[in-house]
Short mmCIF file of C-alpha atoms in Angstrom, two decimals:
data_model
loop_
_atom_site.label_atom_id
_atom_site.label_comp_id
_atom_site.label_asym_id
_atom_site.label_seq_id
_atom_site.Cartn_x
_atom_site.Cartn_y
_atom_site.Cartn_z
CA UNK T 1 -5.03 -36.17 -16.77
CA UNK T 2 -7.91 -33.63 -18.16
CA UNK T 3 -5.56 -30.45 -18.82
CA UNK T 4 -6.49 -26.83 -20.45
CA UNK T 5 -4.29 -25.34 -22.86
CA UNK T 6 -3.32 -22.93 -25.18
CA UNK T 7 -1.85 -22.92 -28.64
CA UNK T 8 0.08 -19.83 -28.77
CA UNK T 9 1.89 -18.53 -25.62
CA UNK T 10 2.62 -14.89 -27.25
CA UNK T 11 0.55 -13.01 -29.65
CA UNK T 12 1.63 -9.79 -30.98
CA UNK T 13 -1.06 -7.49 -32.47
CA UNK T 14 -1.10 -4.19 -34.14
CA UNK T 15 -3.44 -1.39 -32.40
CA UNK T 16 -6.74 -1.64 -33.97
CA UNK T 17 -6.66 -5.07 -35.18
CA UNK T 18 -8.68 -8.26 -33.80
CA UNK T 19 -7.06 -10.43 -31.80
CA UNK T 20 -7.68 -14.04 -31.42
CA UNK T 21 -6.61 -16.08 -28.24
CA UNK T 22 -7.40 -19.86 -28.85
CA UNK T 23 -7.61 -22.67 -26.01
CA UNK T 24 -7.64 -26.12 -26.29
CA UNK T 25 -9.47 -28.45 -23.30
CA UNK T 26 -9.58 -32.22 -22.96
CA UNK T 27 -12.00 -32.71 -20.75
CA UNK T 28 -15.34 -33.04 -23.11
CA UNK T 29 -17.50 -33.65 -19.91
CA UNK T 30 -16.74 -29.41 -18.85
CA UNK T 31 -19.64 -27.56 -18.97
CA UNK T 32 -18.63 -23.97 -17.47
CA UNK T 33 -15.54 -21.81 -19.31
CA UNK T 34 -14.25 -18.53 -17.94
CA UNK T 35 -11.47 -16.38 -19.54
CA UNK T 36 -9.58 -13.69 -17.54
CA UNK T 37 -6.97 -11.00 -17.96
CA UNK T 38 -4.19 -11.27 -15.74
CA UNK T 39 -2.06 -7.96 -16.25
CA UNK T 40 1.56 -8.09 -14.61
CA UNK T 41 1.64 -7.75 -11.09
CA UNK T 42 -2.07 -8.42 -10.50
CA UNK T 43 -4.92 -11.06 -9.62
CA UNK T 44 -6.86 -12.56 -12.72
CA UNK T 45 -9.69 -10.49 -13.91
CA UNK T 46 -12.75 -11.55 -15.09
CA UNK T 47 -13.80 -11.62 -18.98
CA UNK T 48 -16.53 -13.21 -19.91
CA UNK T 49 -17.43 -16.83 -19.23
CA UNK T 50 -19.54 -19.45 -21.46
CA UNK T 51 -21.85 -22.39 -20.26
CA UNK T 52 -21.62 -25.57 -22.29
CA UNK T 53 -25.21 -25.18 -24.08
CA UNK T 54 -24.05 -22.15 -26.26
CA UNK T 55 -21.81 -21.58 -28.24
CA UNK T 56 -21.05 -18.06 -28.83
CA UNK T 57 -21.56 -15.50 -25.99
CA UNK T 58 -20.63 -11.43 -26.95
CA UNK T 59 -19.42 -8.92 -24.17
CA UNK T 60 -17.80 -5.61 -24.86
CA UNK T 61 -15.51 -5.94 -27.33
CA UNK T 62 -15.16 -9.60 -26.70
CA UNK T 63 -16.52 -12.40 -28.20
CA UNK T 64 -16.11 -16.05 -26.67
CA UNK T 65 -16.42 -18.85 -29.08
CA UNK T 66 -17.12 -22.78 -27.77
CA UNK T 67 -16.36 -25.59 -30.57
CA UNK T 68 -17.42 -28.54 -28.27
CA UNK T 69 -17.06 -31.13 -31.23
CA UNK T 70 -12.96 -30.70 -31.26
CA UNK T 71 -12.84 -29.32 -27.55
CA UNK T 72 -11.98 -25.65 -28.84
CA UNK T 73 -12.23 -22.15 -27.33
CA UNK T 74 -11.32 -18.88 -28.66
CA UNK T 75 -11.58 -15.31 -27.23
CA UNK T 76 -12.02 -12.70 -29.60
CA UNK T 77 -11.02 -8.82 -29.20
CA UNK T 78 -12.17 -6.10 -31.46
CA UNK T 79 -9.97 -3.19 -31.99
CA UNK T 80 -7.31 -4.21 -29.65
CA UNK T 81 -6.04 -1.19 -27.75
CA UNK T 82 -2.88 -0.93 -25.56
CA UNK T 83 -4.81 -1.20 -22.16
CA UNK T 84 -5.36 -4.99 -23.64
CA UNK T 85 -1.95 -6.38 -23.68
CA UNK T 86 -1.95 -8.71 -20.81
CA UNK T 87 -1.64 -12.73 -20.12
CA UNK T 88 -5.18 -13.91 -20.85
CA UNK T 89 -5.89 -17.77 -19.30
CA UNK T 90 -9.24 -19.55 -20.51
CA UNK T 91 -10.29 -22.01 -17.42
CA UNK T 92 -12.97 -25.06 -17.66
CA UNK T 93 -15.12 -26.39 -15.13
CA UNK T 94 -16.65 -30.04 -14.87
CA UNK T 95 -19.64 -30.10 -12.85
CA UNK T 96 -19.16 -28.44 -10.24
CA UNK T 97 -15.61 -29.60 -9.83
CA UNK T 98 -12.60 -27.10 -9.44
CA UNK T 99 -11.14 -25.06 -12.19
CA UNK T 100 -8.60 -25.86 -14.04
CA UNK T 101 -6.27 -23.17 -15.84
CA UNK T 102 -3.94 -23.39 -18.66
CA UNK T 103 -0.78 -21.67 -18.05
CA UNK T 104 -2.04 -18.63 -20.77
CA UNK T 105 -1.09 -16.53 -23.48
CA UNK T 106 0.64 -13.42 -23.67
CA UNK T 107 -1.24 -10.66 -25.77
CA UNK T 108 1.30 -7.43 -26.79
CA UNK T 109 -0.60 -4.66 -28.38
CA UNK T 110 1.93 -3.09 -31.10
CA UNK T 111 1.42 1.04 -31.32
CA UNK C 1 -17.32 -1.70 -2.48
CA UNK C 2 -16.91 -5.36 -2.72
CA UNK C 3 -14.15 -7.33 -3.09
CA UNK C 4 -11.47 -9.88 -2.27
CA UNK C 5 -8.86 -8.68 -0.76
CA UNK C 6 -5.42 -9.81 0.26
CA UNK C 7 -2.19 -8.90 2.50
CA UNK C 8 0.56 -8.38 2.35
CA UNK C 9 1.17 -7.37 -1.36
CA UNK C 10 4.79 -8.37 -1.00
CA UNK C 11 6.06 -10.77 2.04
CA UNK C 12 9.35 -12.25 3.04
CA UNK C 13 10.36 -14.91 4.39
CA UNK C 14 13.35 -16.17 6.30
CA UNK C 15 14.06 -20.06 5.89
CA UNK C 16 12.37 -22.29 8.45
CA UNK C 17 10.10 -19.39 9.50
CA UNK C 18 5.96 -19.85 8.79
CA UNK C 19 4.34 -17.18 7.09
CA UNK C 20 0.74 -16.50 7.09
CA UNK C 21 -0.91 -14.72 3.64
CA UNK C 22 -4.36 -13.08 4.64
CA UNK C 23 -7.61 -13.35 2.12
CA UNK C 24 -10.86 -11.55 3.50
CA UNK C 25 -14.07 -11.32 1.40
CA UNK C 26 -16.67 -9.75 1.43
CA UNK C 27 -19.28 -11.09 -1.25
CA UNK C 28 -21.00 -13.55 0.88
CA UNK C 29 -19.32 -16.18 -1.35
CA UNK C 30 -19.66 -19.73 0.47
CA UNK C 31 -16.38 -21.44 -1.12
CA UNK C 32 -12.85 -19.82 -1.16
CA UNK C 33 -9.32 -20.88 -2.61
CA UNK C 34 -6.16 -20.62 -2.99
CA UNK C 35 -4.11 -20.91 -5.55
CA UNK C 36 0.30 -20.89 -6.47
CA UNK C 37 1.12 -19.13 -9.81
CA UNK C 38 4.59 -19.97 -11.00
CA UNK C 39 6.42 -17.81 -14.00
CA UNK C 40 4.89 -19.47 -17.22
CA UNK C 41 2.32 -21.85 -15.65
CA UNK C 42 -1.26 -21.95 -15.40
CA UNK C 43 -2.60 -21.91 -11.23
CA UNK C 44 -2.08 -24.72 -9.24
CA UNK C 45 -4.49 -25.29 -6.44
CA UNK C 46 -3.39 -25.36 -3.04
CA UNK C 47 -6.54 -25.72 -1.06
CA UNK C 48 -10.38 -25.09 -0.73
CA UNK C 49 -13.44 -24.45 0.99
CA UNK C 50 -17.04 -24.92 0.56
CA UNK C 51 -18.12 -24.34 4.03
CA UNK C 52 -17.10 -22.80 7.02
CA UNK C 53 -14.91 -25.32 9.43
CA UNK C 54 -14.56 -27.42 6.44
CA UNK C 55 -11.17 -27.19 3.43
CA UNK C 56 -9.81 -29.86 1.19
CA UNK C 57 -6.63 -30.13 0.06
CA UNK C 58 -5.78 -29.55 -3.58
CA UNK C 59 -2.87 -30.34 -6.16
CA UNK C 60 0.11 -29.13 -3.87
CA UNK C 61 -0.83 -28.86 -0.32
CA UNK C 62 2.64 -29.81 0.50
CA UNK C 63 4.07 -27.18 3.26
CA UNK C 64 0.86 -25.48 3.59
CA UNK C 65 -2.24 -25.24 5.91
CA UNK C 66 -4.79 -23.30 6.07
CA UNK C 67 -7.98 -22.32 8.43
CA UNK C 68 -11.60 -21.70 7.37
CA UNK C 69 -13.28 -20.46 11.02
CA UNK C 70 -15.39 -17.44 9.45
CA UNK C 71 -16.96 -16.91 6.28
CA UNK C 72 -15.98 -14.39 5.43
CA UNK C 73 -11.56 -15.17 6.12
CA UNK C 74 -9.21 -18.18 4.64
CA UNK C 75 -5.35 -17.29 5.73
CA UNK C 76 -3.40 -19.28 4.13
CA UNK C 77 -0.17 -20.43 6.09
CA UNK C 78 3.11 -21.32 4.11
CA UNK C 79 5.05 -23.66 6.44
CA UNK C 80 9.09 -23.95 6.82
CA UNK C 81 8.31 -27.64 4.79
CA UNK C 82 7.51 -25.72 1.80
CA UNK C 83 10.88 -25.86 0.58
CA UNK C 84 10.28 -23.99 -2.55
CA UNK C 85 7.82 -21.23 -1.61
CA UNK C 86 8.51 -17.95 -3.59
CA UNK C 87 5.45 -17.63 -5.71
CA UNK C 88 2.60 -15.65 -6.90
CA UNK C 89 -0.30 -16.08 -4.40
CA UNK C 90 -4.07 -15.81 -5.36
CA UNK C 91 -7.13 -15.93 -3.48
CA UNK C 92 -10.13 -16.86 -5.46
CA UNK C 93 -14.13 -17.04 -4.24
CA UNK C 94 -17.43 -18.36 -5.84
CA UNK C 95 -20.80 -18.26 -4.71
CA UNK C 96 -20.83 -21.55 -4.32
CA UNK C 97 -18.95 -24.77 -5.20
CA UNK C 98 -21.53 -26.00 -7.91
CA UNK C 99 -21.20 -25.55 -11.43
CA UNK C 100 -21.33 -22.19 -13.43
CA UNK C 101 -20.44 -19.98 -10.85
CA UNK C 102 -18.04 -17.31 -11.96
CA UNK C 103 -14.94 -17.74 -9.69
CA UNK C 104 -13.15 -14.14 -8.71
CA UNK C 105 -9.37 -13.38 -7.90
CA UNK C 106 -7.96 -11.12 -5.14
CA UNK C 107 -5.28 -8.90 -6.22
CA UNK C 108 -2.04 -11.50 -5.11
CA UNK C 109 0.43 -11.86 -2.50
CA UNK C 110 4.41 -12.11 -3.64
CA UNK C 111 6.17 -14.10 -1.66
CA UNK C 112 10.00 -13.63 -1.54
CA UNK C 113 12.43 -15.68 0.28
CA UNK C 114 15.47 -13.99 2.34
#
């Protein structure tokens, strides 16, 4: 079945550095991405989100990429500071239909 | 201050006993959800709801029920035939069901069994 996922469940970053989270999706028909933060203990927060007719969108500090030709999305964090180590899940939409979530990648911010 | 909100933050539960998780909103958001979050997997849907007096069920429904009779309320109930039930609970709203609407979490519900 049409299934999100991500290519590396742990990323370890030094303080200061970029990080890149990267997410896979098979369902070419989504139009409507969302990533959130999920930090331990707590509901998913909202990141930033991307609709299928761009293909960059910029928040603070964040940058979502969308490669629709090989199904790819990224999330990218400038200056990664300790208050961003948490699980971050991308999620893809089809329509209208529900979400569906990949099971997310674990970002730990090195001092 | 708006918000989803849930309760309890922890609950246990004693086999063969129902348990009923609470998620109240208050965005005006037409369609609610929950959702199961297992160590290491992405959220499973449970159930839905676009409209008041109206849910679907969703990818494991199994030993759960839920009610939809306000707009703003959509307890979820986790039944003695959910024979595997300690989990992560979220509660998640939109605006509405269509597409490109930003879905938003509540803050969880851990369910522990005695």
């Amino acid at each position: 079945g049409e299934s999100v996922g991500l290519h590396l469940p742990t990323l370890s970053v030094q303080e200061g550095d970029n990080s890149i989270i990267n997410c896979a999706y098979s369902n070419s028909a989504s139009d409507y991405f969302i990533w959130y933060k999920q930090e331990s203990g707590k509901g998913p927060q909202f990141i930033i989100d991307i609709r299928s007719n761009m293909d960059k969108r910029q928040g603070q500090r964040v940058t979502v990429l969308l490669n629709k030709t090989v199904k790819h999305l990224s999330l990218q964090i400038a200056a990664t500071q300790p208050g961003d180590s948490a699980v971050y899940f991308c999620a893809e939409n089809n329509y209208g239909q529900n979400f569906v979530f990949g099971p997310g990648t674990r970002l730990s911010v090195l001092p | 201050d708006g918000g989803i909100t849930q309760s309890p933050k922890y609950l246990f539960r004693k086999e063969g006993q129902n348990v009923t998780l609470s998620c109240e909103q208050n965005l005006n958001h037409d369609a609610m959800y929950w959702y199961r979050q297992d160590p290491g997997q992405g959220l499973r849907l449970i159930y839905y709801s676009q409209i008041v007096n109206d849910f679907q069920k969703g990818d494991i429904a199994e030993g759960y029920s839920v009610s939809r009779e306000k707009k703003e309320s959509f307890p979820l109930t986790v039944t003695s035939a959910q024979k595997n039930p300690t989990a992560f609970y979220l509660c998640a709203s939109r605006k509405t069901g269509g597409s490109q609407e930003t879905q938003y979490f509540g803050p969880g519900t851990r369910l522990l069994v005695l």
